[in-house]
CSV table of C-alpha atoms in Angstrom, one decimal:
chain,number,residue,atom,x,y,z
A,1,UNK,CA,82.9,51.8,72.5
A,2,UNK,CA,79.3,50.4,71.9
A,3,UNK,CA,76.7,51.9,69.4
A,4,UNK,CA,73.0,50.7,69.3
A,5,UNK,CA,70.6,50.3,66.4
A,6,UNK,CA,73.1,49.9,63.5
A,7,UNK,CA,71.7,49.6,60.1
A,8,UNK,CA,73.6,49.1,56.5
A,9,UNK,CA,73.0,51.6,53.7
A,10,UNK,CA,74.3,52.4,50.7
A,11,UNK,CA,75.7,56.2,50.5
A,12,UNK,CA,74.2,58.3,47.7
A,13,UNK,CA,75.6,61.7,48.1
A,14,UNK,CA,76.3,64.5,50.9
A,15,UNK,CA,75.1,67.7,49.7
A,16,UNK,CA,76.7,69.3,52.5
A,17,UNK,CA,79.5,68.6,55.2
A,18,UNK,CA,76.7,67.8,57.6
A,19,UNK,CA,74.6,65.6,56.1
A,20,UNK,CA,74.4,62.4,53.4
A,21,UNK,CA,71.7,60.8,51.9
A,22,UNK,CA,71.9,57.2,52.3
A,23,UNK,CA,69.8,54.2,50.9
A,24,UNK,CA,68.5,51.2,53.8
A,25,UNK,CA,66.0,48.9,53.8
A,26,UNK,CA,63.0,49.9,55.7
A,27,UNK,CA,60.3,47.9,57.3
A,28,UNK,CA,59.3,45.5,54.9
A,29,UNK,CA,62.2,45.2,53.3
A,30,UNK,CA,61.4,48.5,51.1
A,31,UNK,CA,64.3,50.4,50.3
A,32,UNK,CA,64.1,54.1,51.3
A,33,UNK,CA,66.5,56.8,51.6
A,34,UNK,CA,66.8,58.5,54.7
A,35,UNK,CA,69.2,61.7,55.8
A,36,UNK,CA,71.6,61.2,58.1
A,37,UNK,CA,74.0,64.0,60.0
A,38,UNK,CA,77.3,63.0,59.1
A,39,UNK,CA,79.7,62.9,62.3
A,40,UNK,CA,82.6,63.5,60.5
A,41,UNK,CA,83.4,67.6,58.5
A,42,UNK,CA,86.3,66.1,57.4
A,43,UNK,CA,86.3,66.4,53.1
A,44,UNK,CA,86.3,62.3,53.4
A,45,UNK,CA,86.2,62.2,49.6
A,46,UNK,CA,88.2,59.2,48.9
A,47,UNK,CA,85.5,57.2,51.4
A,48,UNK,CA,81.8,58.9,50.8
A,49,UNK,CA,81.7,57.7,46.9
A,50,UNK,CA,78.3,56.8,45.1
A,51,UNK,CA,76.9,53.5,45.7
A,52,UNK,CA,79.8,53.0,48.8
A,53,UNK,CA,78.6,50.7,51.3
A,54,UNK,CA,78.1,52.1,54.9
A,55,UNK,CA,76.7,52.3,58.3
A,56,UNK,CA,74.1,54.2,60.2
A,57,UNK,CA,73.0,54.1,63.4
A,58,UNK,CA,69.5,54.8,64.1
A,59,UNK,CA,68.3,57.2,66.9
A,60,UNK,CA,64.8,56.4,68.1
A,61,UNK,CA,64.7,59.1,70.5
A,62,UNK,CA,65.2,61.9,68.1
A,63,UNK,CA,62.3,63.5,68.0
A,64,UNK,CA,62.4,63.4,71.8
A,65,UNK,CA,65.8,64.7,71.9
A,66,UNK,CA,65.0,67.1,69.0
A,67,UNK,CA,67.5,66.0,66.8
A,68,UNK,CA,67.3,67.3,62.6
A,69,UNK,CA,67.8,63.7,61.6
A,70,UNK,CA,67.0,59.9,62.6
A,71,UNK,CA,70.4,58.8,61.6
A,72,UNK,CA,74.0,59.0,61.9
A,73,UNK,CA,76.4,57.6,59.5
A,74,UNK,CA,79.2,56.2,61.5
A,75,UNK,CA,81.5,54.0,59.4
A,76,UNK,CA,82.1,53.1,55.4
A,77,UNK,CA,83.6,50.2,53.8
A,78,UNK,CA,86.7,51.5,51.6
A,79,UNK,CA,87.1,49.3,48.3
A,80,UNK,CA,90.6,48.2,47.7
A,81,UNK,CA,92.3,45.8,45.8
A,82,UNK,CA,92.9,43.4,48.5
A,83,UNK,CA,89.3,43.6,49.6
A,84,UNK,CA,87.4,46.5,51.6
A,85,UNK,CA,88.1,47.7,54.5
A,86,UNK,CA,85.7,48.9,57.1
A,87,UNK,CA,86.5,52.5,58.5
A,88,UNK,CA,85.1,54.4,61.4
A,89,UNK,CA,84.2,57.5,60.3
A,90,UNK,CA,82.8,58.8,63.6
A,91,UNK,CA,85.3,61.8,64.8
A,92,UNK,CA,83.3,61.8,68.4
A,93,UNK,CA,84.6,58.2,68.5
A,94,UNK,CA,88.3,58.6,69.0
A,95,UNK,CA,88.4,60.1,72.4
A,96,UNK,CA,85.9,57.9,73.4
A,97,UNK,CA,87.7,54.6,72.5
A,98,UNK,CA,91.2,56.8,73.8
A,99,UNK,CA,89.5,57.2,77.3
A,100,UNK,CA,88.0,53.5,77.4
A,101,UNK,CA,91.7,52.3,76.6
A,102,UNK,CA,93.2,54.5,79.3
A,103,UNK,CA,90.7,53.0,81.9
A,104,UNK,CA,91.2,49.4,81.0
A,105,UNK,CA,95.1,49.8,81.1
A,106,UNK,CA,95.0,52.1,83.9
A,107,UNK,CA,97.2,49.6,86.1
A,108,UNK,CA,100.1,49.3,83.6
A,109,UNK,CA,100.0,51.2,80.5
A,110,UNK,CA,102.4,51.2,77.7
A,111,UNK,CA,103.2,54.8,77.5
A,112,UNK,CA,106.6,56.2,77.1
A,113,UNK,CA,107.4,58.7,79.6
A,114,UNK,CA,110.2,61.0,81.0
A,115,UNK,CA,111.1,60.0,84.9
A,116,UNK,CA,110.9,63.1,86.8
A,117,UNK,CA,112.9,61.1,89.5
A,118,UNK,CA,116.5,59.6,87.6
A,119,UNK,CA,115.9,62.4,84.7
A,120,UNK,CA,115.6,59.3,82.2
A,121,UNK,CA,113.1,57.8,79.8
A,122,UNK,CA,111.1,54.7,80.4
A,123,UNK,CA,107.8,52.2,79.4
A,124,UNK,CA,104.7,51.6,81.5
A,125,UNK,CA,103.5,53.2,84.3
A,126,UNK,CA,100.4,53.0,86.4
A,127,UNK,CA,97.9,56.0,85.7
A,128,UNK,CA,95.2,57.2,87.3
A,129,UNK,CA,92.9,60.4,87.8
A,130,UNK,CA,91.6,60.1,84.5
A,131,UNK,CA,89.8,63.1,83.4
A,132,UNK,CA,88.0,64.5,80.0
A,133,UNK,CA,88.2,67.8,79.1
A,134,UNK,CA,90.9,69.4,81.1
A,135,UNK,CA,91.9,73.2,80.7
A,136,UNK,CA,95.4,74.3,81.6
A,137,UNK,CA,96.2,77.8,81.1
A,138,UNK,CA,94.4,79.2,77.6
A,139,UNK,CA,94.2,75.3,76.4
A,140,UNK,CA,91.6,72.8,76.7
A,141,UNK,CA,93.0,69.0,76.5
A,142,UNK,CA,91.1,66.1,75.2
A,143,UNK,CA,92.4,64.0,78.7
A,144,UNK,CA,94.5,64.2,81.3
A,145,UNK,CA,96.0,62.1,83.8
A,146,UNK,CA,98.5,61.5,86.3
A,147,UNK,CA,100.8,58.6,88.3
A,148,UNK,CA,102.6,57.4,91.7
A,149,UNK,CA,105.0,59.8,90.8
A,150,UNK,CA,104.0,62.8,92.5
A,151,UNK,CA,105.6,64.8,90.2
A,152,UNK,CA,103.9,63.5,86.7
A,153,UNK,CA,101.0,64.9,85.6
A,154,UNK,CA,99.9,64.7,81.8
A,155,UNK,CA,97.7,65.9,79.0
A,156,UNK,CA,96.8,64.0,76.2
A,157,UNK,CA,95.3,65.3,72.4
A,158,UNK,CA,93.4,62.6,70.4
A,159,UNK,CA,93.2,63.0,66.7
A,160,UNK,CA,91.3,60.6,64.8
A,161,UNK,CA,92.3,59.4,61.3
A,162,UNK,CA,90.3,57.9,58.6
A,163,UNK,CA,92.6,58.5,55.4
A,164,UNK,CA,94.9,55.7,54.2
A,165,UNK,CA,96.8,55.1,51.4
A,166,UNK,CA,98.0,51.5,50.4
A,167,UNK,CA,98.6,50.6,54.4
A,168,UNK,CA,99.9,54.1,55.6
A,169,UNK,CA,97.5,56.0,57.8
A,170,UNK,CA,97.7,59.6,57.3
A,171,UNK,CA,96.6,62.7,59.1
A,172,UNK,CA,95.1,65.2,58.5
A,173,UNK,CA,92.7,65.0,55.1
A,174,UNK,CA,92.9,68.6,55.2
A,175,UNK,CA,94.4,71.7,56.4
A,176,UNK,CA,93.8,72.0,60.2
A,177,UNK,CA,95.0,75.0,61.5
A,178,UNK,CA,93.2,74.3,64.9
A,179,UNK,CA,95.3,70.7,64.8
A,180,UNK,CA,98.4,72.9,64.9
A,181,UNK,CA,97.5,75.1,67.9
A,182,UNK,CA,96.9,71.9,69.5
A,183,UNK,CA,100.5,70.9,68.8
A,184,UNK,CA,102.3,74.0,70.2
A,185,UNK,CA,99.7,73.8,73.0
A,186,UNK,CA,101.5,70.6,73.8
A,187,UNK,CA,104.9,71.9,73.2
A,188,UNK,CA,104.3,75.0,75.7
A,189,UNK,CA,102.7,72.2,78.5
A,190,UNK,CA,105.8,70.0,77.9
A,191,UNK,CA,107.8,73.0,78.4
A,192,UNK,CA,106.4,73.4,81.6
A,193,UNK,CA,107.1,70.3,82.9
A,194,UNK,CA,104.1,68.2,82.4
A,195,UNK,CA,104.0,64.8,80.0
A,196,UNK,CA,102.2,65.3,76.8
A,197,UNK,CA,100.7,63.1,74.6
A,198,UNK,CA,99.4,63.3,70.7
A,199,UNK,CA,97.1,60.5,70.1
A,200,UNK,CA,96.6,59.3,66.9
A,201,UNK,CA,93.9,57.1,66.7
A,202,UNK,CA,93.5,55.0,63.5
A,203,UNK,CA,89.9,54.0,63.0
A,204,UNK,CA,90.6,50.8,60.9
A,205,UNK,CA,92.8,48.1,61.4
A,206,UNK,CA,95.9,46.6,58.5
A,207,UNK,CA,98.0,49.8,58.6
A,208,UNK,CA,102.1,49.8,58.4
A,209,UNK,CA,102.5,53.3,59.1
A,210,UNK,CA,100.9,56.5,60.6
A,211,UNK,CA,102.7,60.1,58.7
A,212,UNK,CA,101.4,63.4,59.0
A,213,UNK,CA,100.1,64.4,55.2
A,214,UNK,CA,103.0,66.5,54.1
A,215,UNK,CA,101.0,67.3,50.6
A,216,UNK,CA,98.0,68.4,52.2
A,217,UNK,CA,99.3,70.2,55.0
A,218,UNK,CA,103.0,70.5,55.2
A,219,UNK,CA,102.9,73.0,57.9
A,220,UNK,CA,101.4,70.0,60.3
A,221,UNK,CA,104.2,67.9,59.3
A,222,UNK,CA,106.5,70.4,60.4
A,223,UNK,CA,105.0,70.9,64.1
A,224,UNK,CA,105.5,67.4,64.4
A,225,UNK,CA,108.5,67.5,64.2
A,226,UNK,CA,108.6,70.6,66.7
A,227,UNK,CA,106.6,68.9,69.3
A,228,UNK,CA,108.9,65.6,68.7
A,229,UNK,CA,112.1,67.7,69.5
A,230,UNK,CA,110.5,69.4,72.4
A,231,UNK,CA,109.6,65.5,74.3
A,232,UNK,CA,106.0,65.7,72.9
A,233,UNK,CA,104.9,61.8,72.9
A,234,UNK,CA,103.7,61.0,69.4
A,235,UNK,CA,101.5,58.0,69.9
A,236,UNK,CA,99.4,56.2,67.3
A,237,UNK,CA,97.2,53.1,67.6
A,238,UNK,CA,95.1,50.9,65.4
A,239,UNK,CA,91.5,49.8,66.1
A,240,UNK,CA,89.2,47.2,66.0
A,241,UNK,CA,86.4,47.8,64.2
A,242,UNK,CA,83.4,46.4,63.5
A,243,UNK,CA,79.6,46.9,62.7
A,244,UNK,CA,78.8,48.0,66.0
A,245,UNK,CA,82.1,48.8,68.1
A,246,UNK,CA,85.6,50.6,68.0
A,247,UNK,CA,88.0,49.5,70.3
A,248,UNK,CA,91.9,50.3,70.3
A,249,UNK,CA,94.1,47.9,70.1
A,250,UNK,CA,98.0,47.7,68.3
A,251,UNK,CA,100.5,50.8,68.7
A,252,UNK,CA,101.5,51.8,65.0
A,253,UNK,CA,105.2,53.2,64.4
A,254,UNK,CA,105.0,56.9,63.4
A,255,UNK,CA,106.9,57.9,60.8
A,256,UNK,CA,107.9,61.9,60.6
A,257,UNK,CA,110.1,60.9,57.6
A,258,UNK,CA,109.7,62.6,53.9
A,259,UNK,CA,109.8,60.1,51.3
């Protein structure tokens, strides 16, 4: 995915879960700080520190649109010891990029999946009837989709994560009961017959791992390991990102292990 109008700022604070107060260069070259609606309500705490360097993107149609603010912040470099790494902080981005991915691969993708045919597991399929948005019974899925075989139909979740910890991504950065209802959503559609997917989709690149965050919420951990048992696909994949685009890109192994 594509944004327009990127800027660089320097983040000053966020005085609520909505918005931030960043620093940019204006016309002129004049700094000025600006407020920007942050498109993430995620604590983020370990990213959105003083003086962190970050991105906006710039909306020139907001008073048009009637928007609150001129500016989004949509990614943060992280300072680590091995140099900083730039995250996409976005959480509208994930299904975005995770519905792009699905279309470009649509001919052969790289998904595990349960032949409803010889009863047996298997790699890469073609996919097609992708949709956004899909309710199935008292659920609403992020996408679903379905292949030659007349008999496969899917759903798929997308979860994006931001949080990392010396190379392991982790999810989530804090307690989601709404990610758990997803989960056993999942579990009830696999029950029924139909593929399901969780998405993990890691908005930076250089990870080893993806684990659910066990100290955060160990309850998510646990209906991992649920959905796991039950034939849920637990899926996680890098990104590329850069100042003005987030593309997936490498499948990272999931890890349900405690340490």
């Amino acid at each position: 995915m594509k944004y327009e109008h990127m800027r660089k700022g320097t983040f000053i604070r966020r005085p609520n879960r909505f918005i931030a107060h960043v620093l940019i260069s204006g016309d002129g070259g004049k700094e000025e700080t600006v407020v920007c609606h942050v498109k993430n309500t995620g604590r983020c705490k370990e990213l959105l520190l003083p003086g962190a360097a970050v991105l906006v993107q710039f909306h020139p149609e907001a008073a048009v649109l009637g928007r609150k603010t001129q500016y989004s912040l949509i990614g943060v470099w992280k300072e680590r010891t091995d140099g900083p790494l730039l995250i996409n902080m976005d959480s509208q981005a994930p299904n975005q990029a995770a519905y792009e991915w699905l279309l470009s691969n649509s001919g052969n993708i790289t998904l595990p999946f349960h032949n409803h045919s010889t009863k047996k597991s298997g790699f890469g399929l073609s996919i097609s009837n992708i949709r956004r948005e899909v309710t199935y019974d008292h659920s609403r899925f992020d996408l679903a989709f379905q292949s030659a075989d007349p008999e496969f139909s899917a759903f798929m979740e997308v979860k994006g994560v931001t949080l990392e910890d010396h190379g392991r991504a982790m999810f989530p950065d804090a307690p989601t009961e709404r990610g758990i209802k997803h989960v056993e959503e999942l579990i009830h559609a696999r029950k029924e017959g139909y593929e399901a997917y969780l998405l993990f989709v890691i908005q930076m690149k250089e990870m080893t791992t993806f684990e659910p965050n066990r100290v955060t919420h160990p309850e998510f951990a646990a209906a991992l390991k649920e959905a796991q048992k039950a034939g849920v696909h637990l899926l996680a994949y890098d990104c590329i990102v850069t100042e003005d685009s987030m593309i997936l890109d490498q499948p990272v192994p999931v890890s349900l292990q405690e340490k």
